[in-house]
mmCIF file of N, CA and C in Angstrom:
data_model
loop_
_atom_site.group_PDB
_atom_site.id
_atom_site.type_symbol
_atom_site.label_atom_id
_atom_site.label_comp_id
_atom_site.label_asym_id
_atom_site.label_seq_id
_atom_site.Cartn_x
_atom_site.Cartn_y
_atom_site.Cartn_z
ATOM 1 N N UNK Q 1 52.228 86.426 -9.252
ATOM 2 C CA UNK Q 1 53.554 85.694 -9.305
ATOM 3 C C UNK Q 1 53.902 85.338 -10.735
ATOM 4 N N UNK Q 2 55.095 85.687 -11.105
ATOM 5 C CA UNK Q 2 55.457 85.468 -12.409
ATOM 6 C C UNK Q 2 55.881 83.983 -12.640
ATOM 7 N N UNK Q 3 55.408 83.331 -13.706
ATOM 8 C CA UNK Q 3 55.696 82.037 -14.011
ATOM 9 C C UNK Q 3 57.150 81.827 -14.285
ATOM 10 N N UNK Q 4 57.827 80.656 -13.840
ATOM 11 C CA UNK Q 4 59.178 80.389 -14.074
ATOM 12 C C UNK Q 4 59.348 79.496 -15.267
ATOM 13 N N UNK Q 5 58.277 79.233 -15.998
ATOM 14 C CA UNK Q 5 58.470 78.374 -17.170
ATOM 15 C C UNK Q 5 57.639 78.812 -18.349
ATOM 16 N N UNK Q 6 58.117 78.269 -19.569
ATOM 17 C CA UNK Q 6 57.411 78.662 -20.657
ATOM 18 C C UNK Q 6 56.678 77.378 -21.162
ATOM 19 N N UNK Q 7 55.431 77.248 -21.228
ATOM 20 C CA UNK Q 7 54.628 76.015 -21.554
ATOM 21 C C UNK Q 7 54.884 75.664 -23.013
ATOM 22 N N UNK Q 8 54.935 74.359 -23.321
ATOM 23 C CA UNK Q 8 55.072 73.874 -24.671
ATOM 24 C C UNK Q 8 53.724 73.332 -25.103
ATOM 25 N N UNK Q 9 53.597 73.342 -26.499
ATOM 26 C CA UNK Q 9 52.410 72.734 -26.993
ATOM 27 C C UNK Q 9 52.331 71.335 -26.578
ATOM 28 N N UNK Q 10 51.098 70.792 -26.327
ATOM 29 C CA UNK Q 10 51.002 69.391 -25.939
ATOM 30 C C UNK Q 10 51.375 68.508 -27.039
ATOM 31 N N UNK Q 11 52.093 67.334 -26.581
ATOM 32 C CA UNK Q 11 52.527 66.472 -27.778
ATOM 33 C C UNK Q 11 51.232 65.743 -28.308
ATOM 34 N N UNK Q 12 51.276 65.360 -29.574
ATOM 35 C CA UNK Q 12 50.216 64.651 -30.259
ATOM 36 C C UNK Q 12 49.977 63.366 -29.428
ATOM 37 N N UNK Q 13 48.646 63.016 -29.399
ATOM 38 C CA UNK Q 13 48.289 61.769 -28.525
ATOM 39 C C UNK Q 13 49.133 60.606 -29.028
ATOM 40 N N UNK Q 14 49.639 59.917 -28.206
ATOM 41 C CA UNK Q 14 50.321 58.583 -28.444
ATOM 42 C C UNK Q 14 51.927 58.926 -28.564
ATOM 43 N N UNK Q 15 52.296 60.152 -28.432
ATOM 44 C CA UNK Q 15 53.642 60.515 -28.457
ATOM 45 C C UNK Q 15 54.177 61.070 -27.104
ATOM 46 N N UNK Q 16 55.293 60.621 -26.685
ATOM 47 C CA UNK Q 16 55.981 61.113 -25.384
ATOM 48 C C UNK Q 16 56.547 62.498 -25.698
ATOM 49 N N UNK Q 17 56.656 63.371 -24.723
ATOM 50 C CA UNK Q 17 57.256 64.555 -24.984
ATOM 51 C C UNK Q 17 58.789 64.334 -25.241
ATOM 52 N N UNK Q 18 59.331 65.067 -26.200
ATOM 53 C CA UNK Q 18 60.690 64.943 -26.632
ATOM 54 C C UNK Q 18 61.735 65.175 -25.310
ATOM 55 N N UNK Q 19 62.698 64.342 -25.144
ATOM 56 C CA UNK Q 19 63.747 64.598 -24.315
ATOM 57 C C UNK Q 19 64.436 65.915 -24.704
ATOM 58 N N UNK Q 20 64.915 66.742 -23.632
ATOM 59 C CA UNK Q 20 65.545 67.965 -23.959
ATOM 60 C C UNK Q 20 66.681 68.263 -23.061
ATOM 61 N N UNK Q 21 67.351 69.341 -23.490
ATOM 62 C CA UNK Q 21 68.686 69.585 -22.701
ATOM 63 C C UNK Q 21 68.464 69.931 -21.230
ATOM 64 N N UNK Q 22 67.302 70.539 -21.063
ATOM 65 C CA UNK Q 22 67.098 70.768 -19.587
ATOM 66 C C UNK Q 22 66.852 69.533 -18.821
ATOM 67 N N UNK Q 23 66.286 68.525 -19.265
ATOM 68 C CA UNK Q 23 66.122 67.162 -18.809
ATOM 69 C C UNK Q 23 67.387 66.519 -18.468
ATOM 70 N N UNK Q 24 68.296 66.686 -19.436
ATOM 71 C CA UNK Q 24 69.734 66.189 -19.317
ATOM 72 C C UNK Q 24 70.409 66.862 -18.125
ATOM 73 N N UNK Q 25 70.321 68.143 -18.105
ATOM 74 C CA UNK Q 25 70.848 68.899 -16.966
ATOM 75 C C UNK Q 25 70.377 68.467 -15.663
ATOM 76 N N UNK Q 26 69.048 68.151 -15.494
ATOM 77 C CA UNK Q 26 68.421 67.706 -14.374
ATOM 78 C C UNK Q 26 68.960 66.310 -13.977
ATOM 79 N N UNK Q 27 69.125 65.518 -14.968
ATOM 80 C CA UNK Q 27 69.678 64.162 -14.846
ATOM 81 C C UNK Q 27 71.081 64.171 -14.205
ATOM 82 N N UNK Q 28 71.863 65.096 -14.716
ATOM 83 C CA UNK Q 28 73.199 65.278 -14.318
ATOM 84 C C UNK Q 28 73.176 65.787 -12.844
ATOM 85 N N UNK Q 29 72.358 66.650 -12.372
ATOM 86 C CA UNK Q 29 72.275 67.077 -11.013
ATOM 87 C C UNK Q 29 71.735 65.974 -10.141
ATOM 88 N N UNK Q 30 70.831 65.074 -10.621
ATOM 89 C CA UNK Q 30 70.297 63.998 -9.842
ATOM 90 C C UNK Q 30 71.445 62.896 -9.699
ATOM 91 N N UNK Q 31 72.223 62.647 -10.693
ATOM 92 C CA UNK Q 31 73.267 61.636 -10.685
ATOM 93 C C UNK Q 31 74.447 62.045 -9.889
ATOM 94 N N UNK Q 32 74.981 63.274 -10.177
ATOM 95 C CA UNK Q 32 76.162 63.690 -9.484
ATOM 96 C C UNK Q 32 75.991 64.329 -8.158
ATOM 97 N N UNK Q 33 74.788 64.812 -7.881
ATOM 98 C CA UNK Q 33 74.473 65.472 -6.626
ATOM 99 C C UNK Q 33 73.370 65.022 -5.881
ATOM 100 N N UNK Q 34 73.034 63.771 -6.104
ATOM 101 C CA UNK Q 34 71.846 63.057 -5.349
ATOM 102 C C UNK Q 34 70.662 64.006 -5.050
ATOM 103 N N UNK Q 35 70.473 64.996 -5.967
ATOM 104 C CA UNK Q 35 69.288 65.980 -5.625
ATOM 105 C C UNK Q 35 68.099 65.483 -6.351
ATOM 106 N N UNK Q 36 66.965 65.526 -5.641
ATOM 107 C CA UNK Q 36 65.603 65.248 -6.205
ATOM 108 C C UNK Q 36 64.995 66.476 -6.781
ATOM 109 N N UNK Q 37 63.913 66.431 -7.517
ATOM 110 C CA UNK Q 37 63.240 67.538 -8.084
ATOM 111 C C UNK Q 37 62.907 68.639 -6.910
ATOM 112 N N UNK Q 38 62.579 68.171 -5.750
ATOM 113 C CA UNK Q 38 62.294 69.040 -4.747
ATOM 114 C C UNK Q 38 63.397 69.810 -4.219
ATOM 115 N N UNK Q 39 64.663 69.253 -4.231
ATOM 116 C CA UNK Q 39 65.874 69.829 -3.808
ATOM 117 C C UNK Q 39 66.166 71.007 -4.850
ATOM 118 N N UNK Q 40 66.092 70.691 -6.150
ATOM 119 C CA UNK Q 40 66.357 71.691 -7.211
ATOM 120 C C UNK Q 40 65.384 72.749 -7.068
ATOM 121 N N UNK Q 41 64.060 72.461 -6.960
ATOM 122 C CA UNK Q 41 63.062 73.524 -6.826
ATOM 123 C C UNK Q 41 63.326 74.350 -5.595
ATOM 124 N N UNK Q 42 63.755 73.852 -4.498
ATOM 125 C CA UNK Q 42 64.114 74.729 -3.413
ATOM 126 C C UNK Q 42 65.439 75.586 -3.606
ATOM 127 N N UNK Q 43 66.362 75.044 -4.278
ATOM 128 C CA UNK Q 43 67.545 75.977 -4.668
ATOM 129 C C UNK Q 43 67.083 77.012 -5.633
ATOM 130 N N UNK Q 44 66.225 76.665 -6.495
ATOM 131 C CA UNK Q 44 65.745 77.707 -7.574
ATOM 132 C C UNK Q 44 64.682 78.601 -6.980
ATOM 133 N N UNK Q 45 63.999 78.327 -5.837
ATOM 134 C CA UNK Q 45 62.872 79.008 -5.395
ATOM 135 C C UNK Q 45 61.745 78.881 -6.052
ATOM 136 N N UNK Q 46 61.466 77.735 -6.641
ATOM 137 C CA UNK Q 46 60.301 77.157 -7.414
ATOM 138 C C UNK Q 46 59.512 76.142 -6.725
ATOM 139 N N UNK Q 47 58.397 75.780 -7.423
ATOM 140 C CA UNK Q 47 57.653 74.635 -6.921
ATOM 141 C C UNK Q 47 58.224 73.311 -7.546
ATOM 142 N N UNK Q 48 58.126 72.188 -6.919
ATOM 143 C CA UNK Q 48 58.638 70.982 -7.459
ATOM 144 C C UNK Q 48 57.908 70.626 -8.754
ATOM 145 N N UNK Q 49 56.587 70.994 -8.874
ATOM 146 C CA UNK Q 49 55.819 70.687 -10.063
ATOM 147 C C UNK Q 49 56.458 71.282 -11.189
ATOM 148 N N UNK Q 50 56.932 72.509 -10.964
ATOM 149 C CA UNK Q 50 57.668 73.283 -12.222
ATOM 150 C C UNK Q 50 58.874 72.447 -12.690
ATOM 151 N N UNK Q 51 59.670 72.070 -11.762
ATOM 152 C CA UNK Q 51 60.890 71.230 -12.066
ATOM 153 C C UNK Q 51 60.451 69.948 -12.834
ATOM 154 N N UNK Q 52 59.473 69.275 -12.315
ATOM 155 C CA UNK Q 52 58.780 68.085 -13.007
ATOM 156 C C UNK Q 52 58.407 68.318 -14.283
ATOM 157 N N UNK Q 53 57.773 69.393 -14.778
ATOM 158 C CA UNK Q 53 57.319 69.744 -16.051
ATOM 159 C C UNK Q 53 58.627 69.915 -17.088
ATOM 160 N N UNK Q 54 59.620 70.664 -16.405
ATOM 161 C CA UNK Q 54 60.919 70.697 -17.132
ATOM 162 C C UNK Q 54 61.460 69.381 -17.530
ATOM 163 N N UNK Q 55 61.468 68.479 -16.495
ATOM 164 C CA UNK Q 55 62.073 67.053 -16.736
ATOM 165 C C UNK Q 55 61.224 66.358 -17.684
ATOM 166 N N UNK Q 56 59.916 66.464 -17.744
ATOM 167 C CA UNK Q 56 59.221 65.836 -18.712
ATOM 168 C C UNK Q 56 59.069 66.339 -20.088
ATOM 169 N N UNK Q 57 59.831 67.567 -20.161
ATOM 170 C CA UNK Q 57 59.723 68.234 -21.510
ATOM 171 C C UNK Q 57 58.488 68.962 -21.845
ATOM 172 N N UNK Q 58 57.626 69.154 -20.786
ATOM 173 C CA UNK Q 58 56.326 69.806 -20.994
ATOM 174 C C UNK Q 58 56.391 71.358 -20.904
ATOM 175 N N UNK Q 59 57.662 71.925 -20.393
ATOM 176 C CA UNK Q 59 57.863 73.215 -20.254
ATOM 177 C C UNK Q 59 59.379 73.517 -20.239
ATOM 178 N N UNK Q 60 59.781 74.720 -20.394
ATOM 179 C CA UNK Q 60 61.250 75.098 -20.336
ATOM 180 C C UNK Q 60 61.254 76.249 -19.234
ATOM 181 N N UNK Q 61 62.375 76.359 -18.493
ATOM 182 C CA UNK Q 61 62.506 77.432 -17.602
ATOM 183 C C UNK Q 61 62.600 78.871 -18.229
ATOM 184 N N UNK Q 62 62.190 79.800 -17.480
ATOM 185 C CA UNK Q 62 62.320 81.263 -17.946
ATOM 186 C C UNK Q 62 63.886 81.446 -17.915
ATOM 187 N N UNK Q 63 64.259 82.543 -18.580
ATOM 188 C CA UNK Q 63 65.775 82.852 -18.559
ATOM 189 C C UNK Q 63 66.475 82.830 -17.266
ATOM 190 N N UNK Q 64 65.864 83.571 -16.260
ATOM 191 C CA UNK Q 64 66.507 83.643 -14.953
ATOM 192 C C UNK Q 64 66.645 82.290 -14.279
ATOM 193 N N UNK Q 65 65.578 81.538 -14.301
ATOM 194 C CA UNK Q 65 65.669 80.227 -13.805
ATOM 195 C C UNK Q 65 66.469 79.273 -14.558
ATOM 196 N N UNK Q 66 66.632 79.374 -15.785
ATOM 197 C CA UNK Q 66 67.433 78.572 -16.602
ATOM 198 C C UNK Q 66 68.985 78.893 -16.223
ATOM 199 N N UNK Q 67 69.202 80.256 -16.052
ATOM 200 C CA UNK Q 67 70.600 80.543 -15.687
ATOM 201 C C UNK Q 67 70.986 80.004 -14.314
ATOM 202 N N UNK Q 68 70.106 80.015 -13.362
ATOM 203 C CA UNK Q 68 70.432 79.473 -12.014
ATOM 204 C C UNK Q 68 70.529 77.929 -12.060
ATOM 205 N N UNK Q 69 69.681 77.352 -12.884
ATOM 206 C CA UNK Q 69 69.791 75.847 -13.068
ATOM 207 C C UNK Q 69 71.102 75.469 -13.670
ATOM 208 N N UNK Q 70 71.551 76.316 -14.659
ATOM 209 C CA UNK Q 70 72.933 75.839 -15.311
ATOM 210 C C UNK Q 70 74.061 76.085 -14.368
ATOM 211 N N UNK Q 71 73.881 77.154 -13.427
ATOM 212 C CA UNK Q 71 74.813 77.339 -12.395
ATOM 213 C C UNK Q 71 74.933 76.273 -11.448
ATOM 214 N N UNK Q 72 73.718 75.889 -11.069
ATOM 215 C CA UNK Q 72 73.643 74.674 -10.140
ATOM 216 C C UNK Q 72 74.289 73.464 -10.742
ATOM 217 N N UNK Q 73 74.024 73.193 -11.913
ATOM 218 C CA UNK Q 73 74.507 71.997 -12.587
ATOM 219 C C UNK Q 73 76.089 72.054 -12.671
ATOM 220 N N UNK Q 74 76.596 73.326 -13.038
ATOM 221 C CA UNK Q 74 78.085 73.418 -13.000
ATOM 222 C C UNK Q 74 78.766 73.302 -11.618
ATOM 223 N N UNK Q 75 78.122 73.648 -10.617
ATOM 224 C CA UNK Q 75 78.579 73.590 -9.182
ATOM 225 C C UNK Q 75 78.512 72.170 -8.882
ATOM 226 N N UNK Q 76 77.450 71.471 -9.133
ATOM 227 C CA UNK Q 76 77.374 69.969 -8.726
ATOM 228 C C UNK Q 76 78.518 69.288 -9.482
ATOM 229 N N UNK Q 77 78.545 69.626 -10.816
ATOM 230 C CA UNK Q 77 79.663 68.825 -11.614
ATOM 231 C C UNK Q 77 81.089 69.161 -10.884
ATOM 232 N N UNK Q 78 81.217 70.345 -10.421
ATOM 233 C CA UNK Q 78 82.567 70.601 -9.854
ATOM 234 C C UNK Q 78 82.627 69.813 -8.617
ATOM 235 N N UNK Q 79 81.604 69.724 -7.764
ATOM 236 C CA UNK Q 79 81.739 68.968 -6.604
ATOM 237 C C UNK Q 79 81.932 67.595 -6.849
ATOM 238 N N UNK Q 80 81.448 66.979 -7.887
ATOM 239 C CA UNK Q 80 81.569 65.548 -8.179
ATOM 240 C C UNK Q 80 82.989 65.093 -8.479
ATOM 241 N N UNK Q 81 83.924 66.169 -8.537
ATOM 242 C CA UNK Q 81 85.317 65.731 -8.774
ATOM 243 C C UNK Q 81 85.863 65.196 -7.393
ATOM 244 N N UNK Q 82 85.271 65.615 -6.291
ATOM 245 C CA UNK Q 82 85.900 65.170 -5.100
ATOM 246 C C UNK Q 82 84.840 64.769 -4.003
ATOM 247 N N UNK Q 83 83.610 64.798 -4.329
ATOM 248 C CA UNK Q 83 82.657 64.279 -3.401
ATOM 249 C C UNK Q 83 81.709 63.206 -4.064
ATOM 250 N N UNK Q 84 81.329 62.219 -3.328
ATOM 251 C CA UNK Q 84 80.240 61.208 -3.801
ATOM 252 C C UNK Q 84 78.895 62.071 -3.737
ATOM 253 N N UNK Q 85 77.900 61.627 -4.720
ATOM 254 C CA UNK Q 85 76.772 62.449 -4.888
ATOM 255 C C UNK Q 85 76.148 62.835 -3.542
ATOM 256 N N UNK Q 86 75.913 61.876 -2.609
ATOM 257 C CA UNK Q 86 75.241 62.225 -1.438
ATOM 258 C C UNK Q 86 75.986 63.242 -0.568
ATOM 259 N N UNK Q 87 77.319 63.191 -0.508
ATOM 260 C CA UNK Q 87 78.236 64.121 0.221
ATOM 261 C C UNK Q 87 78.025 65.572 -0.531
ATOM 262 N N UNK Q 88 77.946 65.599 -1.910
ATOM 263 C CA UNK Q 88 77.792 66.893 -2.623
ATOM 264 C C UNK Q 88 76.426 67.519 -2.086
ATOM 265 N N UNK Q 89 75.343 66.719 -2.063
ATOM 266 C CA UNK Q 89 74.103 67.195 -1.676
ATOM 267 C C UNK Q 89 74.187 67.812 -0.374
ATOM 268 N N UNK Q 90 74.723 66.996 0.656
ATOM 269 C CA UNK Q 90 74.886 67.529 2.036
ATOM 270 C C UNK Q 90 75.725 68.829 2.085
ATOM 271 N N UNK Q 91 76.697 68.975 1.270
ATOM 272 C CA UNK Q 91 77.578 70.154 1.151
ATOM 273 C C UNK Q 91 76.726 71.290 0.788
ATOM 274 N N UNK Q 92 75.912 71.134 -0.272
ATOM 275 C CA UNK Q 92 75.135 72.362 -0.741
ATOM 276 C C UNK Q 92 74.041 72.676 0.253
ATOM 277 N N UNK Q 93 73.568 71.963 1.063
ATOM 278 C CA UNK Q 93 72.575 72.325 1.955
ATOM 279 C C UNK Q 93 73.056 72.568 3.487
ATOM 280 N N UNK Q 94 74.388 72.302 3.782
ATOM 281 C CA UNK Q 94 74.846 72.644 5.075
ATOM 282 C C UNK Q 94 75.458 74.013 5.166
ATOM 283 N N UNK Q 95 75.586 74.635 6.228
ATOM 284 C CA UNK Q 95 76.149 75.911 6.536
ATOM 285 C C UNK Q 95 77.665 75.607 6.362
ATOM 286 N N UNK Q 96 78.388 76.683 5.807
ATOM 287 C CA UNK Q 96 79.830 76.411 5.523
ATOM 288 C C UNK Q 96 80.660 77.550 6.181
ATOM 289 N N UNK Q 97 81.630 77.261 6.925
ATOM 290 C CA UNK Q 97 82.505 78.337 7.551
ATOM 291 C C UNK Q 97 83.067 79.238 6.483
ATOM 292 N N UNK Q 98 83.462 78.780 5.344
ATOM 293 C CA UNK Q 98 84.069 79.598 4.289
ATOM 294 C C UNK Q 98 83.091 80.479 3.605
ATOM 295 N N UNK Q 99 81.854 80.259 3.894
ATOM 296 C CA UNK Q 99 80.724 81.185 3.385
ATOM 297 C C UNK Q 99 80.082 81.889 4.496
ATOM 298 N N UNK Q 100 80.839 82.149 5.481
ATOM 299 C CA UNK Q 100 80.310 82.992 6.710
ATOM 300 C C UNK Q 100 79.046 82.358 7.272
ATOM 301 N N UNK Q 101 78.962 80.907 7.279
ATOM 302 C CA UNK Q 101 77.770 80.339 7.964
ATOM 303 C C UNK Q 101 76.712 80.178 7.018
ATOM 304 N N UNK Q 102 76.651 80.653 5.856
ATOM 305 C CA UNK Q 102 75.582 80.388 4.936
ATOM 306 C C UNK Q 102 75.732 79.157 4.200
ATOM 307 N N UNK Q 103 74.642 78.742 3.591
ATOM 308 C CA UNK Q 103 74.601 77.451 2.790
ATOM 309 C C UNK Q 103 74.921 77.756 1.342
ATOM 310 N N UNK Q 104 75.697 76.954 0.542
ATOM 311 C CA UNK Q 104 75.727 77.218 -0.783
ATOM 312 C C UNK Q 104 74.477 77.331 -1.550
ATOM 313 N N UNK Q 105 73.519 76.612 -1.096
ATOM 314 C CA UNK Q 105 72.131 76.485 -1.759
ATOM 315 C C UNK Q 105 71.545 77.976 -1.649
ATOM 316 N N UNK Q 106 71.640 78.599 -0.477
ATOM 317 C CA UNK Q 106 71.104 80.011 -0.390
ATOM 318 C C UNK Q 106 71.751 80.964 -1.318
ATOM 319 N N UNK Q 107 73.055 80.760 -1.408
ATOM 320 C CA UNK Q 107 73.815 81.750 -2.227
ATOM 321 C C UNK Q 107 73.480 81.500 -3.756
ATOM 322 N N UNK Q 108 73.297 80.282 -4.157
ATOM 323 C CA UNK Q 108 73.075 80.011 -5.444
ATOM 324 C C UNK Q 108 71.652 80.547 -5.819
ATOM 325 N N UNK Q 109 70.726 80.434 -4.875
ATOM 326 C CA UNK Q 109 69.339 80.956 -5.158
ATOM 327 C C UNK Q 109 69.349 82.394 -5.261
ATOM 328 N N UNK Q 110 70.159 83.140 -4.523
ATOM 329 C CA UNK Q 110 70.271 84.549 -4.618
ATOM 330 C C UNK Q 110 71.253 85.123 -5.744
ATOM 331 N N UNK Q 111 71.702 84.206 -6.497
ATOM 332 C CA UNK Q 111 72.505 84.715 -7.634
ATOM 333 C C UNK Q 111 74.143 84.948 -7.211
ATOM 334 N N UNK Q 112 74.394 84.359 -6.100
ATOM 335 C CA UNK Q 112 75.772 84.732 -5.562
ATOM 336 C C UNK Q 112 76.716 83.420 -5.859
ATOM 337 N N UNK Q 113 76.590 82.955 -6.955
ATOM 338 C CA UNK Q 113 77.295 81.632 -7.225
ATOM 339 C C UNK Q 113 78.755 81.900 -7.343
ATOM 340 N N UNK Q 114 79.355 82.940 -7.677
ATOM 341 C CA UNK Q 114 80.636 83.265 -7.647
ATOM 342 C C UNK Q 114 81.415 82.909 -6.327
ATOM 343 N N UNK Q 115 80.662 83.236 -5.265
ATOM 344 C CA UNK Q 115 81.287 82.936 -3.976
ATOM 345 C C UNK Q 115 81.387 81.447 -3.655
ATOM 346 N N UNK Q 116 80.314 80.727 -4.192
ATOM 347 C CA UNK Q 116 80.310 79.252 -4.146
ATOM 348 C C UNK Q 116 81.394 78.707 -4.841
ATOM 349 N N UNK Q 117 81.590 79.236 -6.153
ATOM 350 C CA UNK Q 117 82.648 78.608 -6.982
ATOM 351 C C UNK Q 117 84.039 78.792 -6.354
ATOM 352 N N UNK Q 118 84.242 79.986 -5.798
ATOM 353 C CA UNK Q 118 85.619 80.263 -5.174
ATOM 354 C C UNK Q 118 85.949 79.352 -4.032
ATOM 355 N N UNK Q 119 84.898 79.009 -3.098
ATOM 356 C CA UNK Q 119 85.108 78.069 -2.186
ATOM 357 C C UNK Q 119 85.361 76.641 -2.652
ATOM 358 N N UNK Q 120 84.678 76.276 -3.838
ATOM 359 C CA UNK Q 120 84.952 74.906 -4.423
ATOM 360 C C UNK Q 120 86.362 74.987 -5.014
ATOM 361 N N UNK Q 121 86.789 76.006 -5.490
ATOM 362 C CA UNK Q 121 88.194 76.080 -5.971
ATOM 363 C C UNK Q 121 89.196 75.935 -4.798
ATOM 364 N N UNK Q 122 88.911 76.561 -3.590
ATOM 365 C CA UNK Q 122 89.681 76.278 -2.492
ATOM 366 C C UNK Q 122 89.743 74.902 -1.998
ATOM 367 N N UNK Q 123 88.495 74.212 -1.961
ATOM 368 C CA UNK Q 123 88.423 72.932 -1.511
ATOM 369 C C UNK Q 123 89.162 72.034 -2.561
ATOM 370 N N UNK Q 124 89.049 72.236 -3.907
ATOM 371 C CA UNK Q 124 89.842 71.459 -4.782
ATOM 372 C C UNK Q 124 91.395 71.625 -4.682
ATOM 373 N N UNK Q 125 91.770 72.833 -4.363
ATOM 374 C CA UNK Q 125 93.162 73.068 -4.203
ATOM 375 C C UNK Q 125 93.689 72.242 -2.928
ATOM 376 N N UNK Q 126 92.943 72.170 -1.934
ATOM 377 C CA UNK Q 126 93.299 71.422 -0.719
ATOM 378 C C UNK Q 126 93.253 69.918 -0.983
ATOM 379 N N UNK Q 127 92.373 69.365 -1.708
ATOM 380 C CA UNK Q 127 92.292 67.983 -1.917
ATOM 381 C C UNK Q 127 93.371 67.536 -2.888
ATOM 382 N N UNK Q 128 93.721 68.323 -3.902
ATOM 383 C CA UNK Q 128 94.634 67.911 -4.905
ATOM 384 C C UNK Q 128 96.092 68.340 -4.509
ATOM 385 N N UNK Q 129 96.401 68.899 -3.366
ATOM 386 C CA UNK Q 129 97.741 69.248 -3.039
ATOM 387 C C UNK Q 129 98.674 68.164 -2.748
#
């Protein structure tokens, strides 16, 4: 199994790991999408411990995992325009008619984020008409 993270050097004793951009993205996903580390890990097809290490600044995602994480954060941000955080989370993990009965989370995990973004654009158009 290929690792989905790049380990960092351990911080000097007495020093906390430095906050990083990945941790900020995870915070955004948590606050706008009510998603926990385990939810993010499930969407990315990773272990929750991996996401936890990213959040603590002890590791960074490999390029493929990082790309998917950034897509997830963008999608959650888009959903936050018209859904409360818990509603956004439920939408991501629920089967959607406009996605032929698939869940947005499944499509994000398999790199088919464009389909999810198109449905969100349709939702936005119907909300703001």
